[in-house]
mmCIF file of C-alpha atoms in Angstrom:
data_model
loop_
_atom_site.group_PDB
_atom_site.id
_atom_site.type_symbol
_atom_site.label_atom_id
_atom_site.label_comp_id
_atom_site.label_asym_id
_atom_site.label_seq_id
_atom_site.Cartn_x
_atom_site.Cartn_y
_atom_site.Cartn_z
ATOM 1 C CA UNK A 24 114.814 98.924 113.772
ATOM 2 C CA UNK A 25 116.199 96.428 116.234
ATOM 3 C CA UNK A 26 113.162 94.288 117.017
ATOM 4 C CA UNK A 27 110.382 92.589 115.107
ATOM 5 C CA UNK A 28 107.345 94.742 114.456
ATOM 6 C CA UNK A 29 103.800 93.662 115.284
ATOM 7 C CA UNK A 30 100.794 94.215 113.017
ATOM 8 C CA UNK A 31 97.156 94.212 114.144
ATOM 9 C CA UNK A 32 94.257 94.911 111.786
ATOM 10 C CA UNK A 33 91.501 97.224 113.002
ATOM 11 C CA UNK A 34 89.434 97.174 109.794
ATOM 12 C CA UNK A 35 90.299 94.803 106.982
ATOM 13 C CA UNK A 36 88.993 94.715 103.422
ATOM 14 C CA UNK A 37 90.458 93.876 100.036
ATOM 15 C CA UNK A 38 90.758 97.494 98.932
ATOM 16 C CA UNK A 39 90.607 99.440 102.180
ATOM 17 C CA UNK A 40 92.102 98.643 105.554
ATOM 18 C CA UNK A 41 93.258 100.146 108.829
ATOM 19 C CA UNK A 42 95.970 98.445 110.826
ATOM 20 C CA UNK A 43 98.305 99.111 113.743
ATOM 21 C CA UNK A 44 102.056 98.604 113.505
ATOM 22 C CA UNK A 45 104.056 98.529 116.743
ATOM 23 C CA UNK A 46 107.805 98.607 117.376
ATOM 24 C CA UNK A 47 108.700 100.761 114.360
ATOM 25 C CA UNK A 48 110.360 104.154 114.233
ATOM 26 C CA UNK A 49 108.702 107.180 112.611
ATOM 27 C CA UNK A 50 111.273 106.957 109.806
ATOM 28 C CA UNK A 51 110.366 103.349 109.065
ATOM 29 C CA UNK A 52 106.634 104.124 109.169
ATOM 30 C CA UNK A 53 107.147 106.916 106.654
ATOM 31 C CA UNK A 54 109.296 104.597 104.550
ATOM 32 C CA UNK A 55 106.411 102.118 104.322
ATOM 33 C CA UNK A 56 104.034 104.918 103.313
ATOM 34 C CA UNK A 57 106.371 106.208 100.607
ATOM 35 C CA UNK A 58 107.047 102.698 99.304
ATOM 36 C CA UNK A 59 103.318 101.969 98.954
ATOM 37 C CA UNK A 60 102.919 105.138 96.888
ATOM 38 C CA UNK A 61 106.097 105.182 94.832
ATOM 39 C CA UNK A 62 107.808 101.778 94.760
ATOM 40 C CA UNK A 63 105.143 99.122 94.175
ATOM 41 C CA UNK A 64 104.768 98.730 90.376
ATOM 42 C CA UNK A 65 101.410 98.485 88.628
ATOM 43 C CA UNK A 66 100.281 98.003 85.050
ATOM 44 C CA UNK A 67 98.848 101.078 83.369
ATOM 45 C CA UNK A 68 97.955 101.871 79.756
ATOM 46 C CA UNK A 69 100.775 103.852 78.187
ATOM 47 C CA UNK A 70 100.421 103.849 74.392
ATOM 48 C CA UNK A 71 97.515 103.580 71.927
ATOM 49 C CA UNK A 72 97.113 102.390 68.354
ATOM 50 C CA UNK A 73 93.876 103.990 67.185
ATOM 51 C CA UNK A 74 92.132 102.173 64.366
ATOM 52 C CA UNK A 75 89.012 104.336 64.252
ATOM 53 C CA UNK A 76 87.905 107.280 66.367
ATOM 54 C CA UNK A 77 84.858 109.130 65.084
ATOM 55 C CA UNK A 78 83.949 110.431 68.550
ATOM 56 C CA UNK A 79 84.135 114.084 69.618
ATOM 57 C CA UNK A 80 87.277 113.416 71.706
ATOM 58 C CA UNK A 81 90.882 113.560 70.503
ATOM 59 C CA UNK A 82 93.004 110.407 70.612
ATOM 60 C CA UNK A 83 95.251 111.996 73.263
ATOM 61 C CA UNK A 84 92.298 112.669 75.564
ATOM 62 C CA UNK A 85 91.114 109.092 75.281
ATOM 63 C CA UNK A 86 94.648 107.894 75.986
ATOM 64 C CA UNK A 87 94.722 110.005 79.159
ATOM 65 C CA UNK A 88 91.454 108.513 80.383
ATOM 66 C CA UNK A 89 92.539 104.958 79.612
ATOM 67 C CA UNK A 90 95.823 105.517 81.441
ATOM 68 C CA UNK A 91 93.860 106.251 84.618
ATOM 69 C CA UNK A 92 91.934 102.953 84.524
ATOM 70 C CA UNK A 93 93.409 100.687 87.257
ATOM 71 C CA UNK A 94 94.413 97.258 85.982
ATOM 72 C CA UNK A 95 94.818 94.139 88.106
ATOM 73 C CA UNK A 96 98.528 93.444 88.544
ATOM 74 C CA UNK A 97 99.359 89.993 89.963
ATOM 75 C CA UNK A 98 102.437 90.335 92.225
ATOM 76 C CA UNK A 99 105.563 88.687 90.867
ATOM 77 C CA UNK A 100 104.103 87.857 87.442
ATOM 78 C CA UNK A 101 105.676 90.760 85.541
ATOM 79 C CA UNK A 102 108.896 92.741 85.530
ATOM 80 C CA UNK A 103 109.152 96.503 85.134
ATOM 81 C CA UNK A 104 108.874 97.377 81.451
ATOM 82 C CA UNK A 105 106.738 94.319 80.561
ATOM 83 C CA UNK A 106 103.635 95.101 78.500
ATOM 84 C CA UNK A 107 100.156 93.635 78.086
ATOM 85 C CA UNK A 108 97.901 94.496 75.142
ATOM 86 C CA UNK A 109 94.243 95.453 75.558
ATOM 87 C CA UNK A 110 91.699 96.232 72.864
ATOM 88 C CA UNK A 111 88.510 98.289 72.714
ATOM 89 C CA UNK A 112 85.821 98.296 70.015
ATOM 90 C CA UNK A 113 82.592 100.128 70.865
ATOM 91 C CA UNK A 114 79.963 101.742 68.619
ATOM 92 C CA UNK A 115 77.307 104.288 69.507
ATOM 93 C CA UNK A 116 74.844 105.111 70.715
ATOM 94 C CA UNK A 117 76.062 104.256 74.196
ATOM 95 C CA UNK A 118 78.883 104.712 76.672
ATOM 96 C CA UNK A 119 82.234 102.976 76.470
ATOM 97 C CA UNK A 120 83.203 101.683 79.898
ATOM 98 C CA UNK A 121 86.408 100.213 81.285
ATOM 99 C CA UNK A 122 84.697 96.832 81.305
ATOM 100 C CA UNK A 123 84.628 96.947 77.493
ATOM 101 C CA UNK A 124 88.411 96.582 77.413
ATOM 102 C CA UNK A 125 89.519 93.117 76.276
ATOM 103 C CA UNK A 126 92.871 91.966 77.649
ATOM 104 C CA UNK A 127 95.337 89.601 75.980
ATOM 105 C CA UNK A 128 96.211 88.244 79.443
ATOM 106 C CA UNK A 129 93.430 86.915 81.650
ATOM 107 C CA UNK A 130 95.394 87.906 84.777
ATOM 108 C CA UNK A 131 95.240 91.565 83.731
ATOM 109 C CA UNK A 132 91.756 93.094 83.743
ATOM 110 C CA UNK A 133 90.229 96.477 84.602
ATOM 111 C CA UNK A 134 89.908 96.627 88.386
ATOM 112 C CA UNK A 135 86.449 98.188 87.915
ATOM 113 C CA UNK A 136 84.109 97.608 84.974
ATOM 114 C CA UNK A 137 82.016 100.747 85.399
ATOM 115 C CA UNK A 138 84.556 103.532 84.761
ATOM 116 C CA UNK A 139 83.161 105.651 81.882
ATOM 117 C CA UNK A 140 85.566 106.407 79.050
ATOM 118 C CA UNK A 141 83.416 108.246 76.501
ATOM 119 C CA UNK A 142 79.808 108.692 75.356
ATOM 120 C CA UNK A 143 79.297 107.739 71.730
ATOM 121 C CA UNK A 144 76.457 109.087 69.577
ATOM 122 C CA UNK A 145 74.690 107.318 66.745
ATOM 123 C CA UNK A 146 77.182 106.425 64.016
ATOM 124 C CA UNK A 147 80.260 107.050 66.182
ATOM 125 C CA UNK A 148 82.813 104.328 66.813
ATOM 126 C CA UNK A 149 85.953 103.871 68.867
ATOM 127 C CA UNK A 150 88.325 101.027 68.012
ATOM 128 C CA UNK A 151 91.856 100.805 69.346
ATOM 129 C CA UNK A 152 94.608 98.698 70.824
ATOM 130 C CA UNK A 153 96.469 99.786 73.943
ATOM 131 C CA UNK A 154 99.694 98.656 75.568
ATOM 132 C CA UNK A 155 99.785 98.583 79.360
ATOM 133 C CA UNK A 156 103.291 98.779 80.813
ATOM 134 C CA UNK A 157 104.495 97.875 84.302
ATOM 135 C CA UNK A 158 105.884 100.954 86.035
ATOM 136 C CA UNK A 159 106.133 102.545 89.466
ATOM 137 C CA UNK A 160 104.573 105.604 91.045
ATOM 138 C CA UNK A 161 107.914 107.405 91.293
ATOM 139 C CA UNK A 162 107.907 107.545 87.484
ATOM 140 C CA UNK A 163 104.241 108.477 86.941
ATOM 141 C CA UNK A 164 101.243 108.978 89.224
ATOM 142 C CA UNK A 165 99.098 106.604 87.132
ATOM 143 C CA UNK A 166 101.212 103.729 88.502
ATOM 144 C CA UNK A 167 100.384 104.547 92.131
ATOM 145 C CA UNK A 168 98.426 101.570 93.422
ATOM 146 C CA UNK A 169 98.057 103.162 96.843
ATOM 147 C CA UNK A 170 95.575 105.956 96.172
ATOM 148 C CA UNK A 171 95.133 106.953 99.825
ATOM 149 C CA UNK A 172 97.939 106.074 102.204
ATOM 150 C CA UNK A 173 98.496 107.746 105.556
ATOM 151 C CA UNK A 174 99.381 107.060 109.158
ATOM 152 C CA UNK A 175 98.994 108.597 112.599
ATOM 153 C CA UNK A 176 100.442 107.921 116.018
ATOM 154 C CA UNK A 177 98.380 105.530 118.096
ATOM 155 C CA UNK A 178 97.176 107.568 121.065
ATOM 156 C CA UNK A 179 96.395 106.366 124.562
ATOM 157 C CA UNK A 180 93.628 108.026 126.553
ATOM 158 C CA UNK A 181 93.885 108.151 130.335
ATOM 159 C CA UNK A 182 91.070 109.233 132.650
ATOM 160 C CA UNK A 183 92.607 111.509 135.300
ATOM 161 C CA UNK A 184 89.526 112.661 137.169
ATOM 162 C CA UNK A 185 85.995 114.022 137.050
ATOM 163 C CA UNK A 186 84.973 117.282 135.445
ATOM 164 C CA UNK A 187 83.707 120.144 137.542
ATOM 165 C CA UNK A 188 80.010 119.346 137.955
ATOM 166 C CA UNK A 189 79.156 122.993 137.353
ATOM 167 C CA UNK A 190 81.477 123.415 134.386
ATOM 168 C CA UNK A 191 80.230 123.298 130.811
ATOM 169 C CA UNK A 192 81.322 120.196 128.941
ATOM 170 C CA UNK A 193 82.869 121.277 125.640
ATOM 171 C CA UNK A 194 83.680 119.016 122.688
ATOM 172 C CA UNK A 195 87.236 117.719 122.536
ATOM 173 C CA UNK A 196 87.925 116.656 118.978
ATOM 174 C CA UNK A 197 90.458 113.919 118.235
ATOM 175 C CA UNK A 198 90.926 112.017 114.975
ATOM 176 C CA UNK A 199 92.531 108.649 114.424
ATOM 177 C CA UNK A 200 92.532 105.605 116.678
ATOM 178 C CA UNK A 201 92.843 105.539 120.458
ATOM 179 C CA UNK A 202 93.873 102.837 122.877
ATOM 180 C CA UNK A 203 91.447 102.714 125.796
ATOM 181 C CA UNK A 204 92.183 100.106 128.451
ATOM 182 C CA UNK A 205 93.852 97.892 125.828
ATOM 183 C CA UNK A 206 91.030 98.288 123.286
ATOM 184 C CA UNK A 207 91.661 99.904 119.896
ATOM 185 C CA UNK A 208 88.829 102.331 119.149
ATOM 186 C CA UNK A 209 88.532 104.378 115.916
ATOM 187 C CA UNK A 210 87.499 107.921 116.839
ATOM 188 C CA UNK A 211 84.649 107.951 114.296
ATOM 189 C CA UNK A 212 82.788 105.513 116.554
ATOM 190 C CA UNK A 213 82.235 108.401 118.999
ATOM 191 C CA UNK A 214 82.059 111.170 116.367
ATOM 192 C CA UNK A 215 85.710 112.135 117.040
ATOM 193 C CA UNK A 216 84.609 113.759 120.324
ATOM 194 C CA UNK A 217 86.265 112.499 123.522
ATOM 195 C CA UNK A 218 83.551 114.120 125.624
ATOM 196 C CA UNK A 219 81.115 111.570 124.160
ATOM 197 C CA UNK A 220 83.408 108.633 124.871
ATOM 198 C CA UNK A 221 84.221 109.860 128.384
ATOM 199 C CA UNK A 222 81.276 112.005 129.525
ATOM 200 C CA UNK A 223 81.943 113.964 132.693
ATOM 201 C CA UNK A 224 85.602 112.903 132.830
ATOM 202 C CA UNK A 225 88.899 114.724 132.559
ATOM 203 C CA UNK A 226 91.238 112.850 130.226
ATOM 204 C CA UNK A 227 94.797 113.092 128.996
ATOM 205 C CA UNK A 228 95.943 111.952 125.551
ATOM 206 C CA UNK A 229 99.456 110.615 124.944
ATOM 207 C CA UNK A 230 101.186 109.294 121.842
ATOM 208 C CA UNK A 231 102.127 105.628 122.157
ATOM 209 C CA UNK A 232 105.849 105.423 121.333
ATOM 210 C CA UNK A 233 106.720 103.642 118.063
ATOM 211 C CA UNK A 234 103.109 102.675 117.335
ATOM 212 C CA UNK A 235 101.367 103.916 114.193
ATOM 213 C CA UNK A 236 97.933 103.367 112.705
ATOM 214 C CA UNK A 237 97.882 103.150 108.902
ATOM 215 C CA UNK A 238 94.875 103.896 106.718
ATOM 216 C CA UNK A 239 95.431 102.386 103.280
ATOM 217 C CA UNK A 240 93.262 102.276 100.173
ATOM 218 C CA UNK A 241 94.207 100.475 96.970
ATOM 219 C CA UNK A 242 92.980 101.409 93.494
ATOM 220 C CA UNK A 243 92.209 97.737 92.846
ATOM 221 C CA UNK A 244 95.471 96.864 91.099
ATOM 222 C CA UNK A 245 95.966 94.506 94.042
ATOM 223 C CA UNK A 246 94.623 94.009 97.549
ATOM 224 C CA UNK A 247 95.781 96.137 100.484
ATOM 225 C CA UNK A 248 97.599 93.106 101.886
ATOM 226 C CA UNK A 249 99.521 92.648 98.626
ATOM 227 C CA UNK A 250 100.286 96.385 98.486
ATOM 228 C CA UNK A 251 101.708 96.466 102.013
ATOM 229 C CA UNK A 252 103.671 93.241 101.575
ATOM 230 C CA UNK A 253 105.286 94.453 98.358
ATOM 231 C CA UNK A 254 106.120 97.812 99.943
ATOM 232 C CA UNK A 255 107.898 96.155 102.873
ATOM 233 C CA UNK A 256 109.718 93.815 100.462
ATOM 234 C CA UNK A 257 110.960 96.798 98.465
ATOM 235 C CA UNK A 258 112.336 98.421 101.639
ATOM 236 C CA UNK A 259 114.087 95.178 102.544
ATOM 237 C CA UNK A 260 115.625 94.877 99.084
ATOM 238 C CA UNK A 261 116.925 98.445 99.175
ATOM 239 C CA UNK A 262 118.376 97.929 102.647
ATOM 240 C CA UNK A 263 120.165 94.779 101.450
ATOM 241 C CA UNK A 264 121.528 96.651 98.430
ATOM 242 C CA UNK A 265 122.823 99.443 100.675
ATOM 243 C CA UNK A 266 124.445 96.944 103.029
ATOM 244 C CA UNK A 267 126.208 95.209 100.139
ATOM 245 C CA UNK A 268 127.366 98.532 98.681
ATOM 246 C CA UNK A 269 128.881 99.571 102.024
ATOM 247 C CA UNK A 270 130.767 96.282 102.328
ATOM 248 C CA UNK A 271 132.380 96.631 98.891
#
């Protein structure tokens, strides 16, 4: 990549966003996607110390469920392999939720409080301690902070004429984001049907070179902005390492 890339947000939220990146190659776009999935480390529960479990579920099953609870992971505060201890002590009748987990570090909390862990009946109790470890998605899927990451070419729509007035107008389905006279328009705004956006018109659709629209959703370990920034940083670090290795 020989020039600076440009980023423009189309939809922007803490956990879900859509943004356009210009002046990047397909290889670099795919590198960003892979880095968001595999390279950005998150905290996830890895081991349990069960004090009491009189529920109907085995310790291993509870450990699996707890490992899938996203935990907030402040960027730069931990190194891979660091651990944070959380505890859980719930008695029935009632449901144990992720929000019942008590963390030893106030920066590390369940990203959502309403994830059910187990239903407890009268007289049943679940008490345990759990160690969350910082790891990356390339080692285990539970560390993937980017739960839905994809990209498409930005496409430009050009009106080339009028339809035959006696011809039947058929749906023309297109998904993603189009550029129409300089405006970025998500296709869901016209039900993914170009015939609704351009009624009675003949249009041509072209890929915009080196321009990609990303749809990114975070599991809550961090914001989309933090996820993307860390992914790009990881690519930069690996490129620097490769450059140094070649010069040796």
